[in-house]
Amino acid sequence: MTTAMQSLSATSSYSVGFGFPPNFTTPQTRLHRRPVVVIAKADEPSDKSVEIMRKFSEQYARKSDTFFCVDKGVTSVVIKGLADHRDTLGAPLCPCRQVHYDDKAAEASQGFWNCPCVPMRERKECHCMLFLTPDNDFAGDEQAISLEEIKELTANM
Ligand code: SF4
């Protein structure tokens, strides 16, 4: 992680944002200073899409030898953002590039940023921190997350 603050916002119906403390720079501090997840939403994604994206995320983490964030609230928010796009666009357009989309429907049909996006498939680069390589300071040791965890970790957002 090269920046202290990474902003991931915003969709028309589901906004995702992450933040890190300004001096968050070393692995030694990560257990004490966790990513802060901020979310604002107008509509909840359907349970069906959340479950589909949850299963996809587990399977793809295993397939790509990557791990979920040590703070699974991050994982939960991204999965719900993907599920929201699946509901509204018919494809799991990346939820952490919202400010870069001029036309989300066109982006979804083009496919470059549909999850797993091309940077992830080619270089294991996940800007949303959904899939983290083991050497990433924020990587946990899990490749599984339950629907209950997702609901619990996003209940007050
Ligand atoms: S793999 Fe790509 S599309 Fe999927 S969450 Fe990560 S950055 Fe977004």
Short mmCIF file of N, CA and C and ligand atoms in Angstrom, two decimals:
data_model
loop_
_atom_site.label_atom_id
_atom_site.label_comp_id
_atom_site.label_asym_id
_atom_site.label_seq_id
_atom_site.Cartn_x
_atom_site.Cartn_y
_atom_site.Cartn_z
N MET A 1 0.84 -1.19 0.00
CA MET A 1 0.00 0.00 0.00
C MET A 1 0.88 1.24 0.00
N THR A 2 0.76 2.04 -1.01
CA THR A 2 1.65 3.18 -1.15
C THR A 2 0.99 4.48 -0.72
N THR A 3 -0.29 4.50 -0.58
CA THR A 3 -0.94 5.73 -0.15
C THR A 3 -1.60 5.52 1.19
N ALA A 4 -1.63 6.58 1.96
CA ALA A 4 -2.23 6.49 3.28
C ALA A 4 -3.74 6.50 3.20
N MET A 5 -4.25 7.10 2.18
CA MET A 5 -5.70 7.18 2.06
C MET A 5 -6.12 6.73 0.67
N GLN A 6 -7.01 5.79 0.62
CA GLN A 6 -7.50 5.32 -0.66
C GLN A 6 -9.00 5.52 -0.66
N SER A 7 -9.49 6.33 -1.58
CA SER A 7 -10.91 6.62 -1.62
C SER A 7 -11.57 5.82 -2.72
N LEU A 8 -12.63 5.14 -2.39
CA LEU A 8 -13.32 4.29 -3.33
C LEU A 8 -14.78 4.69 -3.36
N SER A 9 -15.11 5.68 -4.16
CA SER A 9 -16.47 6.15 -4.17
C SER A 9 -16.87 6.49 -5.58
N ALA A 10 -18.03 6.60 -5.91
CA ALA A 10 -19.30 6.33 -5.32
C ALA A 10 -20.25 5.88 -6.43
N THR A 11 -21.17 5.03 -6.16
CA THR A 11 -22.13 4.63 -7.17
C THR A 11 -23.40 5.43 -6.98
N SER A 12 -24.28 5.31 -7.95
CA SER A 12 -25.55 6.03 -7.82
C SER A 12 -26.39 5.43 -6.72
N SER A 13 -26.23 4.13 -6.48
CA SER A 13 -27.10 3.51 -5.50
C SER A 13 -26.33 2.88 -4.35
N TYR A 14 -25.03 2.73 -4.48
CA TYR A 14 -24.28 2.05 -3.43
C TYR A 14 -22.88 2.62 -3.42
N SER A 15 -22.52 3.33 -2.40
CA SER A 15 -21.23 4.00 -2.37
C SER A 15 -20.29 3.29 -1.42
N VAL A 16 -19.07 3.10 -1.88
CA VAL A 16 -18.08 2.37 -1.10
C VAL A 16 -16.89 3.27 -0.85
N GLY A 17 -16.43 3.34 0.37
CA GLY A 17 -15.23 4.11 0.65
C GLY A 17 -14.39 3.44 1.71
N PHE A 18 -13.08 3.50 1.53
CA PHE A 18 -12.17 2.95 2.52
C PHE A 18 -11.24 4.06 2.95
N GLY A 19 -10.78 4.01 4.17
CA GLY A 19 -9.76 4.96 4.60
C GLY A 19 -8.76 4.30 5.51
N PHE A 20 -7.57 4.86 5.52
CA PHE A 20 -6.53 4.38 6.40
C PHE A 20 -5.96 5.54 7.18
N PRO A 21 -5.58 5.32 8.41
CA PRO A 21 -4.97 6.40 9.18
C PRO A 21 -3.77 6.97 8.43
N PRO A 22 -3.53 8.27 8.55
CA PRO A 22 -2.48 8.94 7.77
C PRO A 22 -1.10 8.33 7.92
N ASN A 23 -0.76 7.81 9.07
CA ASN A 23 0.59 7.27 9.25
C ASN A 23 0.62 5.74 9.21
N PHE A 24 -0.36 5.17 8.50
CA PHE A 24 -0.44 3.72 8.38
C PHE A 24 0.52 3.29 7.30
N THR A 25 1.71 2.79 7.68
CA THR A 25 2.70 2.47 6.65
C THR A 25 3.39 1.14 6.84
N THR A 26 3.37 0.56 8.00
CA THR A 26 4.19 -0.63 8.21
C THR A 26 3.35 -1.82 8.65
N PRO A 27 3.84 -3.03 8.35
CA PRO A 27 3.12 -4.22 8.79
C PRO A 27 2.96 -4.27 10.31
N GLN A 28 3.94 -3.69 11.03
CA GLN A 28 3.90 -3.77 12.48
C GLN A 28 2.69 -3.02 13.05
N THR A 29 2.20 -2.06 12.31
CA THR A 29 1.09 -1.27 12.83
C THR A 29 -0.26 -1.81 12.41
N ARG A 30 -0.29 -2.78 11.49
CA ARG A 30 -1.56 -3.11 10.89
C ARG A 30 -2.55 -3.76 11.85
N LEU A 31 -2.04 -4.48 12.82
CA LEU A 31 -2.97 -5.12 13.73
C LEU A 31 -3.60 -4.11 14.68
N HIS A 32 -2.96 -2.96 14.83
CA HIS A 32 -3.47 -1.94 15.74
C HIS A 32 -4.25 -0.86 15.00
N ARG A 33 -3.96 -0.70 13.71
CA ARG A 33 -4.62 0.34 12.93
C ARG A 33 -5.27 -0.33 11.73
N ARG A 34 -6.52 -0.59 11.82
CA ARG A 34 -7.21 -1.31 10.77
C ARG A 34 -7.84 -0.35 9.78
N PRO A 35 -8.05 -0.84 8.56
CA PRO A 35 -8.75 0.00 7.60
C PRO A 35 -10.12 0.43 8.14
N VAL A 36 -10.50 1.62 7.83
CA VAL A 36 -11.81 2.14 8.22
C VAL A 36 -12.70 2.07 6.99
N VAL A 37 -13.85 1.46 7.13
CA VAL A 37 -14.76 1.30 6.01
C VAL A 37 -15.93 2.25 6.18
N VAL A 38 -16.22 3.00 5.15
CA VAL A 38 -17.35 3.92 5.17
C VAL A 38 -18.25 3.57 4.01
N ILE A 39 -19.53 3.48 4.28
CA ILE A 39 -20.44 3.12 3.21
C ILE A 39 -21.72 3.93 3.31
N ALA A 40 -22.24 4.32 2.18
CA ALA A 40 -23.53 4.99 2.11
C ALA A 40 -24.33 4.31 1.03
N LYS A 41 -25.58 4.05 1.31
CA LYS A 41 -26.34 3.31 0.31
C LYS A 41 -27.79 3.80 0.26
N ALA A 42 -28.38 3.61 -0.90
CA ALA A 42 -29.78 3.92 -1.06
C ALA A 42 -30.60 2.64 -1.08
N ASP A 43 -30.04 1.61 -1.70
CA ASP A 43 -30.75 0.34 -1.83
C ASP A 43 -29.83 -0.80 -1.44
N GLU A 44 -30.40 -1.79 -0.83
CA GLU A 44 -29.63 -2.99 -0.53
C GLU A 44 -29.63 -3.89 -1.75
N PRO A 45 -28.49 -4.50 -2.06
CA PRO A 45 -28.50 -5.50 -3.12
C PRO A 45 -29.34 -6.70 -2.69
N SER A 46 -29.81 -7.46 -3.66
CA SER A 46 -30.63 -8.63 -3.34
C SER A 46 -29.79 -9.70 -2.64
N ASP A 47 -30.45 -10.48 -1.80
CA ASP A 47 -29.75 -11.57 -1.12
C ASP A 47 -29.18 -12.55 -2.14
N LYS A 48 -29.93 -12.75 -3.22
CA LYS A 48 -29.46 -13.69 -4.25
C LYS A 48 -28.13 -13.23 -4.84
N SER A 49 -28.02 -11.96 -5.17
CA SER A 49 -26.77 -11.46 -5.75
C SER A 49 -25.64 -11.44 -4.73
N VAL A 50 -25.95 -11.09 -3.49
CA VAL A 50 -24.91 -11.13 -2.46
C VAL A 50 -24.36 -12.54 -2.32
N GLU A 51 -25.25 -13.52 -2.33
CA GLU A 51 -24.81 -14.91 -2.19
C GLU A 51 -23.99 -15.35 -3.40
N ILE A 52 -24.41 -14.94 -4.57
CA ILE A 52 -23.65 -15.30 -5.78
C ILE A 52 -22.25 -14.67 -5.73
N MET A 53 -22.16 -13.41 -5.35
CA MET A 53 -20.86 -12.75 -5.31
C MET A 53 -20.01 -13.25 -4.13
N ARG A 54 -20.67 -13.65 -3.05
CA ARG A 54 -19.94 -14.26 -1.92
C ARG A 54 -19.26 -15.56 -2.37
N LYS A 55 -20.04 -16.41 -3.01
CA LYS A 55 -19.48 -17.69 -3.47
C LYS A 55 -18.39 -17.46 -4.51
N PHE A 56 -18.64 -16.54 -5.43
CA PHE A 56 -17.61 -16.21 -6.43
C PHE A 56 -16.32 -15.77 -5.74
N SER A 57 -16.45 -14.91 -4.74
CA SER A 57 -15.26 -14.37 -4.07
C SER A 57 -14.47 -15.47 -3.38
N GLU A 58 -15.15 -16.37 -2.72
CA GLU A 58 -14.46 -17.49 -2.08
C GLU A 58 -13.73 -18.35 -3.12
N GLN A 59 -14.44 -18.67 -4.18
CA GLN A 59 -13.85 -19.55 -5.20
C GLN A 59 -12.67 -18.87 -5.89
N TYR A 60 -12.82 -17.58 -6.18
CA TYR A 60 -11.74 -16.90 -6.90
C TYR A 60 -10.53 -16.67 -6.00
N ALA A 61 -10.76 -16.44 -4.72
CA ALA A 61 -9.62 -16.31 -3.79
C ALA A 61 -8.81 -17.60 -3.77
N ARG A 62 -9.50 -18.71 -3.71
CA ARG A 62 -8.78 -20.00 -3.71
C ARG A 62 -8.05 -20.21 -5.03
N LYS A 63 -8.76 -19.92 -6.12
CA LYS A 63 -8.17 -20.13 -7.44
C LYS A 63 -6.94 -19.25 -7.68
N SER A 64 -6.98 -18.03 -7.18
CA SER A 64 -5.89 -17.08 -7.44
C SER A 64 -4.85 -17.05 -6.33
N ASP A 65 -5.04 -17.89 -5.31
CA ASP A 65 -4.13 -17.92 -4.16
C ASP A 65 -4.01 -16.53 -3.53
N THR A 66 -5.15 -15.93 -3.31
CA THR A 66 -5.20 -14.64 -2.63
C THR A 66 -6.08 -14.79 -1.38
N PHE A 67 -6.07 -13.74 -0.55
CA PHE A 67 -6.76 -13.83 0.74
C PHE A 67 -7.61 -12.58 0.97
N PHE A 68 -8.61 -12.74 1.80
CA PHE A 68 -9.45 -11.60 2.16
C PHE A 68 -8.69 -10.68 3.12
N CYS A 69 -9.17 -9.47 3.19
CA CYS A 69 -8.56 -8.47 4.07
C CYS A 69 -8.65 -8.91 5.54
N VAL A 70 -7.66 -8.52 6.32
CA VAL A 70 -7.68 -8.83 7.75
C VAL A 70 -8.94 -8.25 8.40
N ASP A 71 -9.47 -7.17 7.85
CA ASP A 71 -10.75 -6.62 8.29
C ASP A 71 -11.81 -7.06 7.29
N LYS A 72 -12.59 -8.08 7.66
CA LYS A 72 -13.56 -8.62 6.70
C LYS A 72 -14.75 -7.70 6.48
N GLY A 73 -14.80 -6.59 7.20
CA GLY A 73 -15.78 -5.57 6.86
C GLY A 73 -15.49 -5.00 5.48
N VAL A 74 -14.20 -4.88 5.14
CA VAL A 74 -13.80 -4.44 3.80
C VAL A 74 -14.31 -5.43 2.77
N THR A 75 -14.06 -6.69 3.01
CA THR A 75 -14.51 -7.75 2.10
C THR A 75 -16.02 -7.69 1.92
N SER A 76 -16.73 -7.51 3.02
CA SER A 76 -18.19 -7.50 2.98
C SER A 76 -18.73 -6.35 2.16
N VAL A 77 -18.15 -5.18 2.33
CA VAL A 77 -18.61 -4.00 1.60
C VAL A 77 -18.38 -4.16 0.10
N VAL A 78 -17.23 -4.70 -0.26
CA VAL A 78 -16.94 -4.88 -1.69
C VAL A 78 -17.87 -5.92 -2.30
N ILE A 79 -18.10 -7.01 -1.59
CA ILE A 79 -19.02 -8.04 -2.10
C ILE A 79 -20.41 -7.43 -2.30
N LYS A 80 -20.86 -6.61 -1.38
CA LYS A 80 -22.18 -5.99 -1.55
C LYS A 80 -22.17 -4.98 -2.70
N GLY A 81 -21.07 -4.30 -2.88
CA GLY A 81 -20.98 -3.38 -4.03
C GLY A 81 -21.04 -4.13 -5.35
N LEU A 82 -20.36 -5.25 -5.42
CA LEU A 82 -20.42 -6.09 -6.63
C LEU A 82 -21.84 -6.61 -6.84
N ALA A 83 -22.48 -7.02 -5.75
CA ALA A 83 -23.84 -7.54 -5.85
C ALA A 83 -24.81 -6.46 -6.32
N ASP A 84 -24.60 -5.26 -5.85
CA ASP A 84 -25.46 -4.15 -6.28
C ASP A 84 -25.33 -3.93 -7.78
N HIS A 85 -24.10 -3.96 -8.28
CA HIS A 85 -23.91 -3.78 -9.72
C HIS A 85 -24.48 -4.96 -10.50
N ARG A 86 -24.40 -6.13 -9.94
CA ARG A 86 -25.01 -7.28 -10.61
C ARG A 86 -26.52 -7.06 -10.74
N ASP A 87 -27.12 -6.52 -9.68
CA ASP A 87 -28.57 -6.24 -9.71
C ASP A 87 -28.91 -5.14 -10.71
N THR A 88 -28.15 -4.05 -10.67
CA THR A 88 -28.54 -2.86 -11.43
C THR A 88 -27.99 -2.83 -12.85
N LEU A 89 -26.85 -3.51 -13.08
CA LEU A 89 -26.22 -3.46 -14.40
C LEU A 89 -26.20 -4.81 -15.10
N GLY A 90 -26.49 -5.85 -14.35
CA GLY A 90 -26.44 -7.19 -14.93
C GLY A 90 -25.04 -7.77 -14.97
N ALA A 91 -24.07 -7.06 -14.38
CA ALA A 91 -22.68 -7.54 -14.35
C ALA A 91 -22.01 -6.97 -13.09
N PRO A 92 -21.05 -7.71 -12.53
CA PRO A 92 -20.38 -7.25 -11.30
C PRO A 92 -19.27 -6.24 -11.59
N LEU A 93 -19.68 -5.08 -12.04
CA LEU A 93 -18.73 -4.00 -12.31
C LEU A 93 -18.02 -3.62 -11.02
N CYS A 94 -16.72 -3.39 -11.11
CA CYS A 94 -15.93 -3.07 -9.92
C CYS A 94 -16.54 -1.88 -9.16
N PRO A 95 -16.77 -2.02 -7.87
CA PRO A 95 -17.40 -0.93 -7.11
C PRO A 95 -16.43 0.13 -6.61
N CYS A 96 -15.12 -0.08 -6.76
CA CYS A 96 -14.18 0.88 -6.20
C CYS A 96 -13.61 1.82 -7.25
N ARG A 97 -14.20 1.86 -8.42
CA ARG A 97 -13.75 2.77 -9.46
C ARG A 97 -14.88 3.71 -9.88
N GLN A 98 -15.80 3.92 -8.99
CA GLN A 98 -17.03 4.64 -9.34
C GLN A 98 -16.77 6.00 -9.95
N VAL A 99 -15.79 6.72 -9.42
CA VAL A 99 -15.58 8.09 -9.90
C VAL A 99 -15.03 8.10 -11.33
N HIS A 100 -14.57 6.96 -11.82
CA HIS A 100 -13.98 6.91 -13.15
C HIS A 100 -14.99 6.52 -14.23
N TYR A 101 -16.20 6.18 -13.82
CA TYR A 101 -17.18 5.73 -14.80
C TYR A 101 -18.01 6.90 -15.33
N ASP A 102 -17.94 7.12 -16.62
CA ASP A 102 -18.86 8.09 -17.23
C ASP A 102 -20.20 7.44 -17.50
N ASP A 103 -20.14 6.18 -17.91
CA ASP A 103 -21.34 5.44 -18.28
C ASP A 103 -21.18 4.02 -17.74
N LYS A 104 -21.80 3.74 -16.62
CA LYS A 104 -21.59 2.45 -15.98
C LYS A 104 -22.10 1.29 -16.81
N ALA A 105 -23.23 1.50 -17.51
CA ALA A 105 -23.76 0.42 -18.34
C ALA A 105 -22.78 0.08 -19.47
N ALA A 106 -22.19 1.12 -20.06
CA ALA A 106 -21.21 0.88 -21.12
C ALA A 106 -19.98 0.19 -20.58
N GLU A 107 -19.53 0.60 -19.39
CA GLU A 107 -18.38 -0.04 -18.76
C GLU A 107 -18.66 -1.52 -18.51
N ALA A 108 -19.85 -1.80 -18.01
CA ALA A 108 -20.20 -3.19 -17.71
C ALA A 108 -20.24 -4.03 -18.97
N SER A 109 -20.74 -3.47 -20.06
CA SER A 109 -20.80 -4.24 -21.30
C SER A 109 -19.42 -4.40 -21.93
N GLN A 110 -18.54 -3.44 -21.66
CA GLN A 110 -17.18 -3.54 -22.20
C GLN A 110 -16.38 -4.63 -21.49
N GLY A 111 -16.59 -4.75 -20.18
CA GLY A 111 -16.07 -5.92 -19.46
C GLY A 111 -14.72 -5.78 -18.78
N PHE A 112 -13.96 -4.76 -19.10
CA PHE A 112 -12.61 -4.66 -18.54
C PHE A 112 -12.63 -4.64 -17.02
N TRP A 113 -13.61 -3.91 -16.45
CA TRP A 113 -13.69 -3.77 -14.99
C TRP A 113 -14.76 -4.64 -14.35
N ASN A 114 -15.22 -5.67 -15.07
CA ASN A 114 -16.12 -6.63 -14.43
C ASN A 114 -15.26 -7.61 -13.64
N CYS A 115 -15.67 -7.90 -12.44
CA CYS A 115 -14.88 -8.72 -11.52
C CYS A 115 -14.86 -10.20 -11.91
N PRO A 116 -13.71 -10.84 -11.98
CA PRO A 116 -12.38 -10.29 -11.73
C PRO A 116 -11.91 -9.45 -12.93
N CYS A 117 -11.50 -8.25 -12.66
CA CYS A 117 -11.10 -7.31 -13.70
C CYS A 117 -9.79 -7.76 -14.37
N VAL A 118 -9.46 -7.12 -15.46
CA VAL A 118 -8.24 -7.49 -16.19
C VAL A 118 -6.98 -7.31 -15.33
N PRO A 119 -6.82 -6.20 -14.58
CA PRO A 119 -5.62 -6.09 -13.74
C PRO A 119 -5.49 -7.24 -12.72
N MET A 120 -6.62 -7.70 -12.22
CA MET A 120 -6.58 -8.83 -11.28
C MET A 120 -6.20 -10.11 -12.02
N ARG A 121 -6.83 -10.34 -13.14
CA ARG A 121 -6.55 -11.57 -13.88
C ARG A 121 -5.12 -11.62 -14.39
N GLU A 122 -4.60 -10.48 -14.78
CA GLU A 122 -3.25 -10.47 -15.37
C GLU A 122 -2.13 -10.30 -14.35
N ARG A 123 -2.40 -9.46 -13.30
CA ARG A 123 -1.29 -9.12 -12.39
C ARG A 123 -1.65 -9.27 -10.91
N LYS A 124 -2.80 -9.83 -10.63
CA LYS A 124 -3.26 -9.97 -9.24
C LYS A 124 -3.32 -8.61 -8.53
N GLU A 125 -3.80 -7.62 -9.24
CA GLU A 125 -3.98 -6.28 -8.67
C GLU A 125 -5.46 -6.04 -8.43
N CYS A 126 -5.85 -6.05 -7.15
CA CYS A 126 -7.24 -5.77 -6.78
C CYS A 126 -7.26 -4.47 -6.00
N HIS A 127 -7.74 -3.42 -6.66
CA HIS A 127 -7.74 -2.10 -6.03
C HIS A 127 -8.79 -1.99 -4.92
N CYS A 128 -9.74 -2.90 -4.91
CA CYS A 128 -10.79 -2.89 -3.88
C CYS A 128 -10.36 -3.61 -2.60
N MET A 129 -9.21 -4.28 -2.64
CA MET A 129 -8.75 -5.07 -1.50
C MET A 129 -9.65 -6.26 -1.19
N LEU A 130 -10.31 -6.75 -2.22
CA LEU A 130 -11.09 -7.97 -2.04
C LEU A 130 -10.17 -9.18 -2.10
N PHE A 131 -9.26 -9.18 -3.07
CA PHE A 131 -8.32 -10.28 -3.24
C PHE A 131 -6.90 -9.76 -3.00
N LEU A 132 -6.30 -10.20 -1.91
CA LEU A 132 -4.98 -9.69 -1.54
C LEU A 132 -3.94 -10.81 -1.58
N THR A 133 -2.81 -10.52 -2.20
CA THR A 133 -1.73 -11.50 -2.22
C THR A 133 -1.15 -11.62 -0.80
N PRO A 134 -0.57 -12.77 -0.47
CA PRO A 134 -0.09 -13.00 0.90
C PRO A 134 0.90 -11.96 1.41
N ASP A 135 1.62 -11.33 0.51
CA ASP A 135 2.62 -10.34 0.94
C ASP A 135 2.02 -8.97 1.20
N ASN A 136 0.75 -8.80 0.96
CA ASN A 136 0.11 -7.51 1.21
C ASN A 136 -0.06 -7.29 2.72
N ASP A 137 0.26 -6.09 3.18
CA ASP A 137 0.19 -5.79 4.61
C ASP A 137 -1.21 -6.01 5.19
N PHE A 138 -2.23 -5.91 4.34
CA PHE A 138 -3.60 -6.01 4.82
C PHE A 138 -4.21 -7.40 4.64
N ALA A 139 -3.44 -8.32 4.08
CA ALA A 139 -3.97 -9.66 3.83
C ALA A 139 -4.18 -10.42 5.14
N GLY A 140 -5.36 -11.03 5.25
CA GLY A 140 -5.60 -11.93 6.36
C GLY A 140 -5.21 -13.34 5.95
N ASP A 141 -5.75 -14.33 6.64
CA ASP A 141 -5.42 -15.71 6.29
C ASP A 141 -6.67 -16.51 5.92
N GLU A 142 -7.74 -15.80 5.52
CA GLU A 142 -8.98 -16.50 5.21
C GLU A 142 -9.38 -16.31 3.75
N GLN A 143 -10.00 -17.38 3.24
CA GLN A 143 -10.54 -17.35 1.87
C GLN A 143 -12.03 -17.70 1.90
N ALA A 144 -12.63 -17.55 3.06
CA ALA A 144 -14.05 -17.86 3.22
C ALA A 144 -14.71 -16.75 4.02
N ILE A 145 -15.97 -16.49 3.66
CA ILE A 145 -16.78 -15.52 4.41
C ILE A 145 -18.23 -15.98 4.29
N SER A 146 -18.95 -15.95 5.38
CA SER A 146 -20.33 -16.42 5.36
C SER A 146 -21.28 -15.26 5.06
N LEU A 147 -22.48 -15.62 4.63
CA LEU A 147 -23.51 -14.60 4.39
C LEU A 147 -23.84 -13.89 5.70
N GLU A 148 -23.80 -14.64 6.79
CA GLU A 148 -24.08 -14.05 8.10
C GLU A 148 -23.02 -13.01 8.46
N GLU A 149 -21.77 -13.32 8.19
CA GLU A 149 -20.71 -12.35 8.45
C GLU A 149 -20.92 -11.07 7.65
N ILE A 150 -21.24 -11.24 6.39
CA ILE A 150 -21.44 -10.07 5.53
C ILE A 150 -22.57 -9.20 6.09
N LYS A 151 -23.67 -9.83 6.46
CA LYS A 151 -24.81 -9.08 6.99
C LYS A 151 -24.45 -8.40 8.31
N GLU A 152 -23.76 -9.13 9.15
CA GLU A 152 -23.39 -8.58 10.45
C GLU A 152 -22.43 -7.41 10.32
N LEU A 153 -21.43 -7.57 9.45
CA LEU A 153 -20.40 -6.54 9.31
C LEU A 153 -20.87 -5.30 8.56
N THR A 154 -22.02 -5.40 7.90
CA THR A 154 -22.55 -4.23 7.19
C THR A 154 -23.88 -3.77 7.77
N ALA A 155 -24.25 -4.32 8.90
CA ALA A 155 -25.57 -4.05 9.47
C ALA A 155 -25.78 -2.57 9.81
N ASN A 156 -24.75 -1.91 10.25
CA ASN A 156 -24.93 -0.53 10.70
C ASN A 156 -24.39 0.50 9.70
N MET A 157 -24.28 0.08 8.46
CA MET A 157 -23.74 1.00 7.44
C MET A 157 -24.88 1.62 6.64
S1 SF4 B 1 -10.75 -7.93 -8.72
FE1 SF4 B 1 -10.90 -5.98 -9.85
S2 SF4 B 1 -13.11 -5.77 -10.21
FE2 SF4 B 1 -12.89 -7.29 -8.59
S3 SF4 B 1 -13.08 -6.13 -6.70
FE3 SF4 B 1 -10.86 -6.28 -7.21
S4 SF4 B 1 -10.38 -4.39 -8.35
FE4 SF4 B 1 -12.63 -4.63 -8.34
#
